[in-house]
XYZ file of C-alpha atoms in Angstrom:
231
model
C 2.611 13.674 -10.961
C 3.415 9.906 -11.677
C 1.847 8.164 -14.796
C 0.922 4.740 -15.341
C 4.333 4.191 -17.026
C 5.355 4.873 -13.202
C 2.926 1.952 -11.740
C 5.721 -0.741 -11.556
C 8.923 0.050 -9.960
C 12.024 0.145 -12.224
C 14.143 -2.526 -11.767
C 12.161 -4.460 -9.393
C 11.452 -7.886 -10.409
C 8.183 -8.767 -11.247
C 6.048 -12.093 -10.094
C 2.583 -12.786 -11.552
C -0.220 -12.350 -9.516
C -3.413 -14.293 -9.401
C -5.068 -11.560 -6.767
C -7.794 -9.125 -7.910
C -8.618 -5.592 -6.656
C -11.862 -5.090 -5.398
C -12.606 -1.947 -7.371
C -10.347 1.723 -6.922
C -8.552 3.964 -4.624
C -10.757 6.133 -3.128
C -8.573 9.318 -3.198
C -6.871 11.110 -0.423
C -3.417 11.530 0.750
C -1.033 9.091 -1.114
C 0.555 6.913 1.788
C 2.944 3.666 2.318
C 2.425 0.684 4.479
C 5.472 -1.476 5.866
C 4.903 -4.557 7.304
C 6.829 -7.693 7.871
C 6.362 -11.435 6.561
C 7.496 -13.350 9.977
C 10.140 -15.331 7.811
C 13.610 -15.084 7.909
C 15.343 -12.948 5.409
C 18.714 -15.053 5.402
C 16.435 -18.225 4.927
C 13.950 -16.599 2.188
C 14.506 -14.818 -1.056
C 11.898 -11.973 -1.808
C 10.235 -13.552 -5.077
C 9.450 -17.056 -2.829
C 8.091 -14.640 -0.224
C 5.649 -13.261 -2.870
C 4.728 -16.636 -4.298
C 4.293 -17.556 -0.866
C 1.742 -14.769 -0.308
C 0.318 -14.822 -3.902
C -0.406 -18.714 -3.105
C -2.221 -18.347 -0.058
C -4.468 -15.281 -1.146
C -2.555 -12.678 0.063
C -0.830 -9.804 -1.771
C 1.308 -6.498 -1.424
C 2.716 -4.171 -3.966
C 6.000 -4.862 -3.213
C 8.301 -7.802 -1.453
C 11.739 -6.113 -0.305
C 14.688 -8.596 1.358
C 16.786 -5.687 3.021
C 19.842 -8.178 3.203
C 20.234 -8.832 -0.503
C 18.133 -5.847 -1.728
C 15.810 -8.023 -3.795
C 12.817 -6.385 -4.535
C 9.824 -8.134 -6.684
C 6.455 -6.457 -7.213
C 3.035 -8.209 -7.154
C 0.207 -5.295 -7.914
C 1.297 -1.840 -9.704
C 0.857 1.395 -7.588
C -2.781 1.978 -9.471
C -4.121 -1.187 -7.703
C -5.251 -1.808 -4.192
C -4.288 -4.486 -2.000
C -7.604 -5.326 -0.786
C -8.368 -7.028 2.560
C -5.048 -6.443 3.179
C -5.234 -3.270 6.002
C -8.981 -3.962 8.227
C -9.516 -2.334 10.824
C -13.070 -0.668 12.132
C -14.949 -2.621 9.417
C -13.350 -0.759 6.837
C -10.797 -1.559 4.058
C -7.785 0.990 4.684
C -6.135 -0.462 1.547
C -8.117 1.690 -0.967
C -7.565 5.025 0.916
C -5.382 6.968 -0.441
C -4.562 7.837 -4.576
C -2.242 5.111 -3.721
C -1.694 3.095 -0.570
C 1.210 1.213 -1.271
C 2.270 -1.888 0.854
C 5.764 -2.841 1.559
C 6.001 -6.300 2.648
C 9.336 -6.513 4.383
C 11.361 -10.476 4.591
C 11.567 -10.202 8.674
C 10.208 -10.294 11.730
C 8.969 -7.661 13.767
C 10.395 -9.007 16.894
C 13.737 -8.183 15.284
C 13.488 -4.663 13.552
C 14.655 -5.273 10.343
C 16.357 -1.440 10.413
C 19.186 -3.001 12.892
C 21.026 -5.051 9.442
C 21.332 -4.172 6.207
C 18.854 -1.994 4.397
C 19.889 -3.155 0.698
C 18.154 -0.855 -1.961
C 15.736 0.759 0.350
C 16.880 3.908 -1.698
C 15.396 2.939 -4.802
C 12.331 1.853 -3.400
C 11.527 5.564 -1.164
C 12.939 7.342 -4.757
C 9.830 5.183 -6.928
C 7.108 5.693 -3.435
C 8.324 9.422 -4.169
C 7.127 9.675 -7.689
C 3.905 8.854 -7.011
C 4.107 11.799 -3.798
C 4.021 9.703 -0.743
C 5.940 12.211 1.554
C 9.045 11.390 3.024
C 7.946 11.292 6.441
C 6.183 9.160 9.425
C 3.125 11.176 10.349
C 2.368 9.029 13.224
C 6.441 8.894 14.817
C 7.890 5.407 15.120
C 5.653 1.963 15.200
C 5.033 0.385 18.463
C 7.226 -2.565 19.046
C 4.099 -4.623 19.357
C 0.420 -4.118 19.047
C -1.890 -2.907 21.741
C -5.552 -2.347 21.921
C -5.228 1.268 22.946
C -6.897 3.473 20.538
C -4.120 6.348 19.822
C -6.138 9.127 18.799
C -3.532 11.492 17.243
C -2.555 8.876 15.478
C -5.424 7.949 13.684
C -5.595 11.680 12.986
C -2.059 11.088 11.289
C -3.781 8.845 8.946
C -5.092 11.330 6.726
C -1.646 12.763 5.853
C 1.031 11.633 3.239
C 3.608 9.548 4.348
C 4.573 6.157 5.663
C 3.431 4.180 8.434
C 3.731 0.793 10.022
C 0.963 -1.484 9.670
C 0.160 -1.622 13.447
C -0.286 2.007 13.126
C -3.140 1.700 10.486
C -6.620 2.664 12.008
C -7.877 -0.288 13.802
C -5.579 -2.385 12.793
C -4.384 -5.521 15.019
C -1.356 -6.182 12.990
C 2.188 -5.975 15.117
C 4.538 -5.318 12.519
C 6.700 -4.038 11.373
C 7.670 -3.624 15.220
C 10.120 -0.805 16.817
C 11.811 -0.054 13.865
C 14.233 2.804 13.505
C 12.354 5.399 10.848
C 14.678 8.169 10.649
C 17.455 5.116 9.735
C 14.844 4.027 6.975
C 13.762 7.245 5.421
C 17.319 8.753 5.391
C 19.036 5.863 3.830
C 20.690 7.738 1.332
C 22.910 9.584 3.906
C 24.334 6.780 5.530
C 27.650 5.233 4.313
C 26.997 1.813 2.869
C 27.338 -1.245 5.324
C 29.539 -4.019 4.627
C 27.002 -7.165 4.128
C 28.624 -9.862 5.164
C 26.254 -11.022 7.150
C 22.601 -11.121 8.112
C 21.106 -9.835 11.426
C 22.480 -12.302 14.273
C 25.419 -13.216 12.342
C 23.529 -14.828 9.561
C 24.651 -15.575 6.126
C 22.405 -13.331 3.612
C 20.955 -15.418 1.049
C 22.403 -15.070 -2.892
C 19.606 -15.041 -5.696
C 20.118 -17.631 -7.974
C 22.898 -17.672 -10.489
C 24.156 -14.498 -8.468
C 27.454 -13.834 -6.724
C 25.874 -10.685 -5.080
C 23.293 -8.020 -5.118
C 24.555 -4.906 -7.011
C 23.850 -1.631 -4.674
C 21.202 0.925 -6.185
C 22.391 4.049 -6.279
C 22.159 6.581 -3.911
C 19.824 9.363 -4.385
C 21.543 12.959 -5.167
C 21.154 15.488 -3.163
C 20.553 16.192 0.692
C 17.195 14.975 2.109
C 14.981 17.169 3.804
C 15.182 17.528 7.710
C 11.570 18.292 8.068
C 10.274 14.157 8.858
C 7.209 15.227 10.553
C 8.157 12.688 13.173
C 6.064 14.358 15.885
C 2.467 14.465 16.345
């Protein structure tokens, strides 16, 4: 069971936030929400993408740059994102005894699980502590939005694991587009890729007063077959 201690995620940076909750989570099954920024991950480092947000109102609870790995958090795991997942009149954000939002530097137009996915590791081990399943209740996001209710899926809300935010209940949000989840959630399998470049051949920005972005380490031990991909 995770503690406060576990609220911020080790070794993630950490960028002050001016945003206030709008009272608790609500209970429920623990979840994850990945969307994307629409910026360009070799043009943008992760902490500008969270002052970005923080300075126009918006928040997540963390800001992840798969092509350098940088990861900077804006609200601990014990605080909803408010206003950040309508749909159906109803603020998805505080379901959940977390609902954790992953605000991924990309677009959804190109899914950011084709490049580099730079300390995604570290971020599924800390989503783990706080027992958000690895799995995607719903199967993979949509590679755009559409206005046709999915039933089952809305059904899949009520179970731990992640999901895209087009897939939250109502939601009108198209990212984080056709990404590959069974790439994402079994990171730690795959053999490290050489990052020389971002998607499209583009140079992956370097953090300042950094040659590189050291590699988290992998996870130990084999990850579970069982991704409840299926509805």
């Amino acid at each position: 069971m995770a503690a406060v201690a576990d609220a911020w995620m080790p070794g993630a940076g950490r960028v002050e936030c001016s945003f206030t909750p709008e009272g608790p989570f609500h209970g429920g099954a623990p979840r994850a929400v990945w969307r994307t920024t629409e910026s360009d991950p070799a043009a943008l480092t992760a902490r500008a993408t969270a002052e970005r947000l923080d300075s126009e109102g918006r928040t997540a609870h963390l800001v992840w740059n798969p092509l350098t790995g940088e990861t900077v958090q804006l609200l601990p795991a014990t605080a909803p994102a408010s206003g950040e997942l309508p749909g159906d009149g109803t603020d998805h954000a505080h379901e959940g005894r977390t609902c954790v939002i992953v605000a991924v530097v990309g677009r959804a137009q190109e899914p950011f699980t084709d490049g580099p996915l730079t300390g995604v590791e570290a971020i599924l081990r800390w989503l783990a502590v706080w027992e958000v399943a690895r799995a995607w209740p719903p199967g993979p996001p949509p590679p755009f939005a559409t206005p046709v209710r999915d039933p089952a899926a809305e059904r899949a809300w009520g179970r731990s694991g992640h999901f895209g935010a087009s897939q939250v209940p109502g939601s009108a949000e198209h990212g984080p587009g056709a990404i590959d989840v069974h790439r994402l959630l079994d990171a730690a399998r795959e053999r490290p890729r050489a990052r020389l470049s971002g998607p499209r051949g583009r140079p992956a920005p370097l953090q300042e007063g950094q040659e590189g972005t050291a590699h988290p380490e992998a996870a130990q031990g084999a990850l579970s077959e069982s991704y409840a991909l299926g509805r």
